Each structure stands twice: as C-alpha cells, then as structure tokens.
Coordinates of C-alpha atoms in Angstrom, one line a residue:
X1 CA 37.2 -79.9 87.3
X2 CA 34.2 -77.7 86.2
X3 CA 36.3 -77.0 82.9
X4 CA 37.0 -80.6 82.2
X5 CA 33.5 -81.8 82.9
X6 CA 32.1 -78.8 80.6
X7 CA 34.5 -79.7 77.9
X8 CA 33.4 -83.4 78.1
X9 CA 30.1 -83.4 78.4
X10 CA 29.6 -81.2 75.5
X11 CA 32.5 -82.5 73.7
X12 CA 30.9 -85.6 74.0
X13 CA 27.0 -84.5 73.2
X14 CA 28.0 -82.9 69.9
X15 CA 30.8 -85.6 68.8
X16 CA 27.2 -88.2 69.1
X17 CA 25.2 -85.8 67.0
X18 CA 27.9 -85.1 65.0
X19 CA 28.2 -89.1 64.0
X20 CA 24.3 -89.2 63.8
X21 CA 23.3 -90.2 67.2
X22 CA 19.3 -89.3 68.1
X23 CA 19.7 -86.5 69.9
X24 CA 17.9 -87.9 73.3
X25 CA 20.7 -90.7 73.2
X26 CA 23.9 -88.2 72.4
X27 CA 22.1 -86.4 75.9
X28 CA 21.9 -89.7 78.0
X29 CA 25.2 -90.8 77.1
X30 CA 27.3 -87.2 77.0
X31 CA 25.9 -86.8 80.5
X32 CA 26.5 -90.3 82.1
X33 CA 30.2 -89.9 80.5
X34 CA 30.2 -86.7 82.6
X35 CA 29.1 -88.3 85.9
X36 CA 31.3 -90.7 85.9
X37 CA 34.7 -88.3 85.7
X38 CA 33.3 -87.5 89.0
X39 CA 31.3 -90.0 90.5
X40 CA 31.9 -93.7 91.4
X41 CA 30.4 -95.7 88.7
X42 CA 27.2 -97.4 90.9
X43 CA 26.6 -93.8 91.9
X44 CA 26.1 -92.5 88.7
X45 CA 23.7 -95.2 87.1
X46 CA 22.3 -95.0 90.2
X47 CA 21.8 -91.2 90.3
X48 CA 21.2 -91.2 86.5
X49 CA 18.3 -93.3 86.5
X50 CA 16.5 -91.5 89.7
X51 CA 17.1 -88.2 87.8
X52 CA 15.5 -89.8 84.7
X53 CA 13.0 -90.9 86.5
X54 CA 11.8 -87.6 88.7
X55 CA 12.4 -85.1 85.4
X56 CA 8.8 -86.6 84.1
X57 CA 7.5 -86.9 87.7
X58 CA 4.9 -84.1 87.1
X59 CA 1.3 -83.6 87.0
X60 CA 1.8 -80.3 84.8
X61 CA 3.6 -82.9 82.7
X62 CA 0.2 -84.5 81.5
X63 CA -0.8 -81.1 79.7
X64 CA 2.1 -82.3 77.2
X65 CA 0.2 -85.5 76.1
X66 CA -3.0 -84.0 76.2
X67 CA -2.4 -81.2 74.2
X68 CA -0.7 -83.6 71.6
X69 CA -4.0 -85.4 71.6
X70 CA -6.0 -82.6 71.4
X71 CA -4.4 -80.9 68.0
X72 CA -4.1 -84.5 66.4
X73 CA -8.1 -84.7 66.9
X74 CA -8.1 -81.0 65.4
X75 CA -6.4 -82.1 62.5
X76 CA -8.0 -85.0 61.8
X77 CA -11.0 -83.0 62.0
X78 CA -11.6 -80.6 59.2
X79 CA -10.9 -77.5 60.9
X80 CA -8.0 -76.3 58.5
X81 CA -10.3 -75.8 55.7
X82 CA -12.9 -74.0 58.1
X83 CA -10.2 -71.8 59.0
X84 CA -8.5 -71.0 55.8
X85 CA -12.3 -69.5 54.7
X86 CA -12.6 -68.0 57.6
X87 CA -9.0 -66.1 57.4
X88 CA -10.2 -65.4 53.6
X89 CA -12.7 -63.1 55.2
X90 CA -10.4 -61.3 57.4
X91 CA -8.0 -60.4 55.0
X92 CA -9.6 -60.8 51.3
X93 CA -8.8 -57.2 50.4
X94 CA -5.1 -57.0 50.8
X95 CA -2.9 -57.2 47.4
X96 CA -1.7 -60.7 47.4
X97 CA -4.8 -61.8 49.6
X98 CA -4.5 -65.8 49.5
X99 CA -0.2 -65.4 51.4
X100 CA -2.3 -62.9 53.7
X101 CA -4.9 -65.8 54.3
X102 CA -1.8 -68.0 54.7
X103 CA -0.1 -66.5 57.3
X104 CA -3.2 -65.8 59.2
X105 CA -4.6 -69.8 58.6
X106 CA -0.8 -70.2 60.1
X107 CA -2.1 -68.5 63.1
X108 CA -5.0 -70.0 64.2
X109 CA -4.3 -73.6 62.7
X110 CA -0.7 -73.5 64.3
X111 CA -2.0 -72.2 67.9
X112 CA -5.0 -75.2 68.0
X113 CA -2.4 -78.0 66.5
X114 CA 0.8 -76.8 69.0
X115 CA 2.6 -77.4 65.9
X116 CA 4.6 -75.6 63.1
X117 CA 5.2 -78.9 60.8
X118 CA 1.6 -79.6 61.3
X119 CA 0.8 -75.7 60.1
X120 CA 2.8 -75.9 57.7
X121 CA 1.8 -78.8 56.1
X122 CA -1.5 -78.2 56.2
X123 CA -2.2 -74.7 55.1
X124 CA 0.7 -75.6 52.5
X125 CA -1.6 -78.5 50.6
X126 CA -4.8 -76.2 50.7
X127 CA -3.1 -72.8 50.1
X128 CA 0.1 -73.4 47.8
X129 CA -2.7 -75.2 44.6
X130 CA -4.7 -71.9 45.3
X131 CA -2.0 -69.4 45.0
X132 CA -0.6 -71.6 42.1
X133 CA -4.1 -71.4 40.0
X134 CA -3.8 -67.7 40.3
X135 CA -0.2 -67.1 39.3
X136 CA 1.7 -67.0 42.7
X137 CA 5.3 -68.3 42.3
X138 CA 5.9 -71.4 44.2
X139 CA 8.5 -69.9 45.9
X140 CA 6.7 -66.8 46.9
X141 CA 3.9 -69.2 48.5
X142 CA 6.3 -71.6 49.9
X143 CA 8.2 -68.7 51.8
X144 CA 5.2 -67.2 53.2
X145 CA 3.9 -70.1 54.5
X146 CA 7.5 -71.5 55.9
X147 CA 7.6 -67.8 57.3
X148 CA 4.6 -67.4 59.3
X149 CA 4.1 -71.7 60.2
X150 CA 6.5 -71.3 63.5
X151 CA 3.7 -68.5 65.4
X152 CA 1.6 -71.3 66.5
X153 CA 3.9 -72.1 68.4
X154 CA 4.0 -69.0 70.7
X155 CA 0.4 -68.6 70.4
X156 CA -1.1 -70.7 72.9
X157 CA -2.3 -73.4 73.7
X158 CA 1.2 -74.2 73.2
X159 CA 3.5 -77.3 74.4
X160 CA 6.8 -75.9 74.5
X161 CA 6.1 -73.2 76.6
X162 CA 4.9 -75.8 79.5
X163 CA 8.2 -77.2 78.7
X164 CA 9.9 -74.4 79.4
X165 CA 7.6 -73.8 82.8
X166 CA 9.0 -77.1 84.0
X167 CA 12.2 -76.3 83.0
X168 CA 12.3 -72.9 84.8
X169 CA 11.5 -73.4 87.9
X170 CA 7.9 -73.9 87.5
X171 CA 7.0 -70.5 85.8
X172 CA 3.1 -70.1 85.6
X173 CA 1.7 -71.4 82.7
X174 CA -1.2 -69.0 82.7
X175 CA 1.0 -66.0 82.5
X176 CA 3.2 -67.6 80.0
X177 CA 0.3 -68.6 77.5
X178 CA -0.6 -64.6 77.9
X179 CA 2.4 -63.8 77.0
X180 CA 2.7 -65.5 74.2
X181 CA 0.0 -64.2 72.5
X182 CA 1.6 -60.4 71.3
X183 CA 5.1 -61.9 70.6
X184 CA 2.9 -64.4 68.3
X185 CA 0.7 -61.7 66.6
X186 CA 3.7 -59.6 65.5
X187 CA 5.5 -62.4 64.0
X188 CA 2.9 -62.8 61.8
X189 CA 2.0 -59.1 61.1
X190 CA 5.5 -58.7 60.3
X191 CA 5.7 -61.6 57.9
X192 CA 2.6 -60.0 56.6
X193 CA 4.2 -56.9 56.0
X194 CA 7.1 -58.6 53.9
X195 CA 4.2 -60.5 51.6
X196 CA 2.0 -57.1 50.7
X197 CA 5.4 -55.6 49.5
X198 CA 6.1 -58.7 47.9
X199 CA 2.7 -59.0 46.6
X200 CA 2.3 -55.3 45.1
X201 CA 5.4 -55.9 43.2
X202 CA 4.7 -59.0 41.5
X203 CA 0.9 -57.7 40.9
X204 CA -0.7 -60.2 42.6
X205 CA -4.4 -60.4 42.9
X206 CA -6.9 -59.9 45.2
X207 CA -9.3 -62.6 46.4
X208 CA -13.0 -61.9 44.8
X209 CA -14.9 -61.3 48.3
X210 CA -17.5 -63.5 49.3
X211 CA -21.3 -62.2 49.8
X212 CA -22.7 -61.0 53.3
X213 CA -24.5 -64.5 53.3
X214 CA -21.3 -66.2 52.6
X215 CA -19.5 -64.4 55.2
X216 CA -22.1 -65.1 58.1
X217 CA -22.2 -68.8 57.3
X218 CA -18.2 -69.0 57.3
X219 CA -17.5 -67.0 60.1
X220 CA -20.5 -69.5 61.9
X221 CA -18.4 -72.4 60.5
X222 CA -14.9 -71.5 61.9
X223 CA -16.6 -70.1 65.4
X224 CA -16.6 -73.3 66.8
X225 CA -13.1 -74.5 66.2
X226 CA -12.3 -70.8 68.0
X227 CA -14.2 -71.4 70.6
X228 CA -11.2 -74.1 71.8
X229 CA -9.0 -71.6 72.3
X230 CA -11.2 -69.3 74.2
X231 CA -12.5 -72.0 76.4
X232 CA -8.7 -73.7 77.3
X233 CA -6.7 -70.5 77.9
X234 CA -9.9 -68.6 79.5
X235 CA -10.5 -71.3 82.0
X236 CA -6.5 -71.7 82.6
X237 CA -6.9 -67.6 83.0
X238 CA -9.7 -67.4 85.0
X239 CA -8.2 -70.1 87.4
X240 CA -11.1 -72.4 86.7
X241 CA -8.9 -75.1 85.8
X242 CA -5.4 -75.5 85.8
X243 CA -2.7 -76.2 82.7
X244 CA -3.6 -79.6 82.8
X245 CA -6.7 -79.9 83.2
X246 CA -7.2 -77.0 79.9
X247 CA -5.7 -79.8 78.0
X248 CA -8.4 -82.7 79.1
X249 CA -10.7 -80.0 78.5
X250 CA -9.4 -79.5 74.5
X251 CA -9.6 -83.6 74.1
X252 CA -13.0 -83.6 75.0
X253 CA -14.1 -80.6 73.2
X254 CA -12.1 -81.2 70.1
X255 CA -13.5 -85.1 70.2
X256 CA -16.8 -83.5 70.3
X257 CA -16.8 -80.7 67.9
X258 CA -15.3 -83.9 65.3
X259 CA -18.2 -85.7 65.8
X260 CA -20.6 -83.0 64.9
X261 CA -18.8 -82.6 62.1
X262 CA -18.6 -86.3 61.0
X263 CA -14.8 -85.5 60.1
X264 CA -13.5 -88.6 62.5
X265 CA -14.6 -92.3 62.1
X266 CA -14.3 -95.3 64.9
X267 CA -11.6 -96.9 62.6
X268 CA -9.4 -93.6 62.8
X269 CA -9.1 -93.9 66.3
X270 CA -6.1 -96.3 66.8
X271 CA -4.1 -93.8 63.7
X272 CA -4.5 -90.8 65.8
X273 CA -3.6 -92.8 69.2
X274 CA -0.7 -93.8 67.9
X275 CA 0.6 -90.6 66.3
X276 CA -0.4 -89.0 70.0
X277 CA 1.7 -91.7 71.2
X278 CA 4.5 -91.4 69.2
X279 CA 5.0 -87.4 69.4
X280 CA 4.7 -87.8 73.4
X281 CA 7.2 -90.6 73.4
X282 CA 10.1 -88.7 71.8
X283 CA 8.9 -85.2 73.8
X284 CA 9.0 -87.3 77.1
X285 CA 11.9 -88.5 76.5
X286 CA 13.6 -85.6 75.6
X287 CA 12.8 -84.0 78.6
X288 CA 14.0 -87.0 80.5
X289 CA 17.0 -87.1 78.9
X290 CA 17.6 -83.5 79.6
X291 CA 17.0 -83.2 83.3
X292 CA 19.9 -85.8 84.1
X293 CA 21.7 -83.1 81.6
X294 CA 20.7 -80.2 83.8
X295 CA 21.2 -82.2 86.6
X296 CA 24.9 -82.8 85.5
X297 CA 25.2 -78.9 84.6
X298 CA 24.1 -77.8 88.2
X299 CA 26.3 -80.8 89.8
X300 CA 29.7 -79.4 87.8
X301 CA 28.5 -75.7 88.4
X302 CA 28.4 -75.2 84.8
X303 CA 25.7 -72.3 84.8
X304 CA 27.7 -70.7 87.7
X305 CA 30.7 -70.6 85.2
X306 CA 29.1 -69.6 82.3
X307 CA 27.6 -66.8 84.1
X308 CA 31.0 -65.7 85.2
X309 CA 31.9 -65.9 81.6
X310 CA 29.6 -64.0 79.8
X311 CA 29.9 -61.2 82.6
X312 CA 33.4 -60.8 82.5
X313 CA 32.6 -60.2 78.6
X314 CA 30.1 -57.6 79.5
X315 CA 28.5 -56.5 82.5
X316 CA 25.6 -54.5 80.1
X317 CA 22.0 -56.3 80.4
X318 CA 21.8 -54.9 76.4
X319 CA 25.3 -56.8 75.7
X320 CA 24.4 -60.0 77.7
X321 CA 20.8 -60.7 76.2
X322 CA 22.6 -60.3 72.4
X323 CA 25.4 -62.7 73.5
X324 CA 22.2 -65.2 74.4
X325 CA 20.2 -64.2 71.3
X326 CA 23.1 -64.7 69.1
X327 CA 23.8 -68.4 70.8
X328 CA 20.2 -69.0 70.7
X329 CA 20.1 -68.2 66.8
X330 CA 23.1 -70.5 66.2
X331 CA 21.8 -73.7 68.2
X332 CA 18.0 -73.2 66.5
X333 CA 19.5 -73.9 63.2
X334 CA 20.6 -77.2 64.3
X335 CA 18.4 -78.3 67.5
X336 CA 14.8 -78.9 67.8
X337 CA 13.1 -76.7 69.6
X338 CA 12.2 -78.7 72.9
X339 CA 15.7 -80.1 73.8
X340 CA 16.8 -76.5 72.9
X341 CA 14.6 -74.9 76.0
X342 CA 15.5 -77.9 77.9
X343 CA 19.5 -77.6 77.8
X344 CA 19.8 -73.6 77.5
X345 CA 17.0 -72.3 79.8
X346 CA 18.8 -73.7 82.9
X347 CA 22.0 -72.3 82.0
X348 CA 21.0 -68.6 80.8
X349 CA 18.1 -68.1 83.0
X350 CA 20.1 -67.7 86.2
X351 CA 22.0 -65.4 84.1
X352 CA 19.1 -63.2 83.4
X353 CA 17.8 -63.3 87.0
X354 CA 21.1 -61.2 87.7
X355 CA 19.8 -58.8 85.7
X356 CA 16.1 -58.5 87.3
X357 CA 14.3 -59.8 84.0
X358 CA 11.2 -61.4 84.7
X359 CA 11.1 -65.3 84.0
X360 CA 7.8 -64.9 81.7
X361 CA 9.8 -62.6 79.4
X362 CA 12.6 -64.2 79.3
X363 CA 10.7 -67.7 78.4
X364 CA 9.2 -65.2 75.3
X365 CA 12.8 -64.5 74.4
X366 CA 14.2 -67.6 74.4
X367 CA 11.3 -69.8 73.2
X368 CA 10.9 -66.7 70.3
X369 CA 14.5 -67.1 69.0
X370 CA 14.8 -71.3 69.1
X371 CA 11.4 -70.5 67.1
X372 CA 13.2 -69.1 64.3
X373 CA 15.3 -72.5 63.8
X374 CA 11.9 -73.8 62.3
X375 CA 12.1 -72.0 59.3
X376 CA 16.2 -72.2 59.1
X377 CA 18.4 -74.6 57.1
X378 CA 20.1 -77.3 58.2
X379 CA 17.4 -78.6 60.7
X380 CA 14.1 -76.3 59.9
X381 CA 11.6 -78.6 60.1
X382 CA 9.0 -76.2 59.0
X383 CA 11.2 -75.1 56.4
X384 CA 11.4 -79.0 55.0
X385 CA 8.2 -79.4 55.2
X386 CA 7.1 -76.1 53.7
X387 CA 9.3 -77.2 50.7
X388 CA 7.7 -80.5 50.2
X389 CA 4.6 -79.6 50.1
X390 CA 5.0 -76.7 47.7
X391 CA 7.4 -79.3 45.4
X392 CA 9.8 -76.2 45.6
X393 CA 13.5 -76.8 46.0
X394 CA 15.1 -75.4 49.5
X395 CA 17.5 -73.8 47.7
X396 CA 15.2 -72.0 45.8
X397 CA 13.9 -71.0 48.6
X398 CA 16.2 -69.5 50.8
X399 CA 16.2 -66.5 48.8
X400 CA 12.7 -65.4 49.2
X401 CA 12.6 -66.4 52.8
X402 CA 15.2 -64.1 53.5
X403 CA 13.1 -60.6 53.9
X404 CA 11.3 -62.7 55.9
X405 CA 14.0 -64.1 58.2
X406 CA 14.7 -60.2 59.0
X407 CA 11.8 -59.2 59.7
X408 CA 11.2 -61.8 62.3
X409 CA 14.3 -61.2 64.0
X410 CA 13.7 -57.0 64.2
X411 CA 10.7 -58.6 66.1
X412 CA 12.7 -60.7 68.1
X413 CA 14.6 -57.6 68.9
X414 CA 11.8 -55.5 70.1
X415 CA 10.3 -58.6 72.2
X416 CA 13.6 -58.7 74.1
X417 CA 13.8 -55.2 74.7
X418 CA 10.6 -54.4 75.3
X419 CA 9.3 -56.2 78.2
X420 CA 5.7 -55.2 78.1
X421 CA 5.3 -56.6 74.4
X422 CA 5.5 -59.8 77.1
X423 CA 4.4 -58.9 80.0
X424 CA 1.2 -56.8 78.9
X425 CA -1.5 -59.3 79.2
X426 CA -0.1 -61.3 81.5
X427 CA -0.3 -58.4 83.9
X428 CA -3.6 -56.7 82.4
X429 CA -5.5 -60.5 83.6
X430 CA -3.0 -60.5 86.9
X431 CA -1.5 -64.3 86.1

C-alpha cells in the first residue's frame, strides 16, 4: 500500500504541475487523492481540513508576516541606495569594484528584505546603469548580481529558515539564524572571487574612492539601516525576545527609521499592506497546503520507506548526504524555495537523524542547496528577475553564470561536510 500511495500521491502532484496547476493546489489535491485510497471519504475531508487547519496553528508562525512587513517597509524606504554607498566603501579598491559592491549590496539588502527577487531587483536597477556607464558587459553585471541575490536568504533575519523550524520539529530559530550567517558570507565571497578573476580579465575599473569626509557621512547614513539587523537577531540571541517578537520589533523600527527619512508617505501605506498581504497569503498557504502533505507522507510511512531506500543504496553518511544534495539540486530548478523545505525536510531529515547530524546543519544544507534554484533556469526567480532588469537575455546569460554556479556548489560542498561552517556561532552564543 505504502508503494501505491507513494506512486499516487506524487504521480499525481507532478501530473497537476505538469498541466500548470499552482503549485499549493497540485499539493491539496495530490494529497486528498492520496487519502482517500485509504481512508473513507468523510474521513479524509474531515482529516484534511483539521490538518490544514493546525499546520498554521503557530505563534512562531507570525514571524513569517512580520518579517514580510518589515523588508517591504525597508524597501519602500530608501535603504538600498544607502547601502550600495555604503558597500562602495568596503570594497572600492578591488578590480571590478562596482560587481564587488553588488554582491556585497546583495548581502545586506537581501538579509534586511528576506528576499532574493527583492535583491535582485533592486541592486540590479541601481548597479547594472553604473556598471553599464563604465563599460561592464551586461551580462557580466547581470550574472554577478543573479549570483550573489539568493545569500539574503541565508543571512538572517530570514523567513524560510522559520519555515524550516516549523517544519523540523520546532528547531530553534536563534541557533538557526546563527547559522546562517557563515554559509551566507561564503556564498558571497565565493561569488566574489569568480568576479575579481572575471574583472582582471576584462580590465575593469576601479571605483574612484570617496574622501575621509565622504566616507564618515556614508558609513553614518547606512548605520542605521544596520542597526535592524543587530537589534532583531541580538535580541532573538540574547533571549530578550523571541522569533516573533524580533519581527514586531523590525516593523516598528523599520516604520520608524522611514519616517526619519521621509522615504514613506500616508498614501503608500495601503500599497505596501497589500503586497505584505499578498506574499503572506501564498507563503501561508503553502505551508498549509504542505502539512496535509506531510501529514499524508507520515500516514503512508513514506519517509520510513524512503529511508530504507536510500540506505540499501548506501549505508555511508558521505554517499547518503550526495544522494540528498543531488535531489535537492534537481527539485530547486523547478520548485520554489518554501514548498521545497516544506515537502523534503520531513522526508530526509529523519534520514539524517540516523546519521547523528545535527538539525541546525542540516536546515543549512538543505535550505543552502534549494537556494541555488534561485539563480537556475527553468524556475529561478532571481535569475528572471536578474535578466529583466539588466534587459539581458537568459540565454545569454547562462554562460557567464556558470563559474559562478560552481563555485557556489564547492561551497555547498564544504557546508555539508563541514559542520562547524554551521554550527560555529550557534555554539560560540550557546543557542
């Protein structure tokens, strides 16, 4: 029966997405089709909808919202362009300065947004014109930017991985934003890396530095937009507030700081509810949608089988987490992120608990490979995005990215076999 049910229910799922199906609905329906193989049909609406129901049921839940609300603000806010001076000054000597200040503008915009298209889209329309008035190739900016736009979402304050806390059992969100932190750094040193090579060969410039006066008065602007991320994940930290709380904390600041700045009028208000509204609407409802699918996984005993499977492939912990990585490469080419964590983490984490690795690194693992779908055809939405806003061709830019892509996955490598990469900070501030 546990074969039959598997068969269907994914059978089923990817038959809806094949035909163009949103992917919360192929979910819903691939698992009610499931239930009722085995259950009597009142039982399984029944069952279904209580499921539904109880997988939002969560007061760590509200971070998700919050945090939505709080990077919308941000970007509403001016902060980009304060950032994108202030990354100037960090890395204005390096050949090809202005892809450096990319991926670094990457970095901090993507960790206060919680969002790669976001990233991308913004340090694309102030970045790609720059590079362009100073000879870049459109490609070369495009790639850099596609490259490095998916960290924010490993640096924290980051919504995924409180998805992936829910998802796992209730992993601490604390140690999880620590985590995230390294994994995120490297990703963008590495894509880094790829650009100075890049740069030195194509010859191009360097940024003219600003003046000592320049430099105080930038760093002073971009300190308070910082100061968000200090203040969330040291009071989460700290234990002075939790996960959800951090995220009320970020609205009000982030209202605040916007109306010092005079960056946010009265009559943008209902524009950025809405767009808060809408993002948590599709996330909630994913993860909705997904519980009644784990739910229909762990009634079937489909992780239980799939365990079996992959250890009768290999009993090796280095064989079993490059089976995962491998999977996890394929479906982040074709599934969004959040549904991703939502469907796989039940069904491989048991799998790694065999094995003794912790749950925080393995939330770094998997969330770090789904990451990579972001800048991956056929579903990247960073890559789309990056393309649109550079007016470059995807095709065009596959090419370029593709130093890129391999350097991000020999970091991927060393984050899943190097559990302190994880698991340093997270244990240096005892969360």
């Amino acid at each position: 029966m546990t074969v039959i049910a598997g068969i269907l229910l994914f059978a089923s799922f990817f038959f809806l997405l094949l035909f163009g199906a949103p992917i919360a609905i192929a979910i819903i329906v691939s698992s009610i089709l499931t239930f009722f193989l085995i259950l009597p049909f009142d039982v399984a609406i029944l069952t279904s909808a209580q499921r539904m129901v109880t997988g939002i049921d969560n007061f760590t839940m509200l971070a998700i919202p919050l945090f939505v609300l709080s990077g919308i603000i941000m970007n509403n806010g001016g902060i980009a362009f304060r950032l994108v001076n202030f990354a100037k000054v960090l890395v204005g000597k390096l050949p090809g300065s202005l892809a450096h200040t990319n991926v670094v503008g990457n970095m901090l915009f993507g960790s206060i947004s919680g969002s790669s298209v976001a990233s991308a889209a913004a340090m694309g329309r102030i970045m790609t014109p720059m590079q362009t008035n100073q000879g870049y190739k459109k490609t070369y900016s495009a790639a850099v930017n596609i490259a490095s736009a998916p960290t924010g979402l490993l640096i924290p304050p980051s919504s995924i991985l409180i998805v992936y806390s829910l998802v796992s059992g209730g992993t601490s969100v604390a140690a999880l934003f620590m985590a995230g932190y390294i994994p995120g750094i490297l990703w963008g040193l590495a894509v880094m890396v790829v650009a100075y090579f890049m740069a030195k060969k194509e010859g191009y410039p360097v940024s003219k530095l600003p003046t000592i006066k320049d430099v105080l008065y930038i760093v002073a602007s971009a300190v308070p937009s910082l100061l968000l991320i200090i203040i969330v994940i040291g009071g989460i930290v700290a234990g002075i507030f939790t996960a959800t709380e951090g995220a009320a904390v970020a609205v009000i600041y982030a209202t605040v700081l916007s109306m010092i700045y005079k960056s946010i009028k009265i009559k943008d208000v209902p524009a950025i509810l809405k767009e808060t509204i809408e993002i948590t609407g599709m996330i909630l409802f994913l993860i909705t949608a997904s519980a009644l699918f784990s739910l229909v996984m762990s009634y079937i005993g489909l992780p239980e089988a799939l365990s079996r499977a992959l250890l009768s492939i290999t009993d090796h912990q280095v064989g079993i987490i490059l089976i995962m990585l491998a999977i996890l490469l394929v479906i982040g080419t074709f599934m969004d992120i959040t549904p991703a964590v939502l469907i796989f983490t039940p069904i491989f984490l048991p799998i790694s608990q065999t094995f003794g690795i912790d749950p925080v690194h393995f939330g770094m693992i998997v969330c770090f490979a789904l990451c990579i779908g972001n800048m991956t055809p056929p579903v990247g939405s960073a890559l789309f995005v990056g393309c649109s806003v550079a007016d470059v061709r995807i095709e065009h830019v596959i090419k370029t990215l593709l130093p890129y892509f391999a350097v991000v996955i020999i970091v991927l490598l060393l984050v899943a076999f190097i559990p302190q990469i994880s698991l340093f900070l997270p244990n240096l501030f005892g969360v």
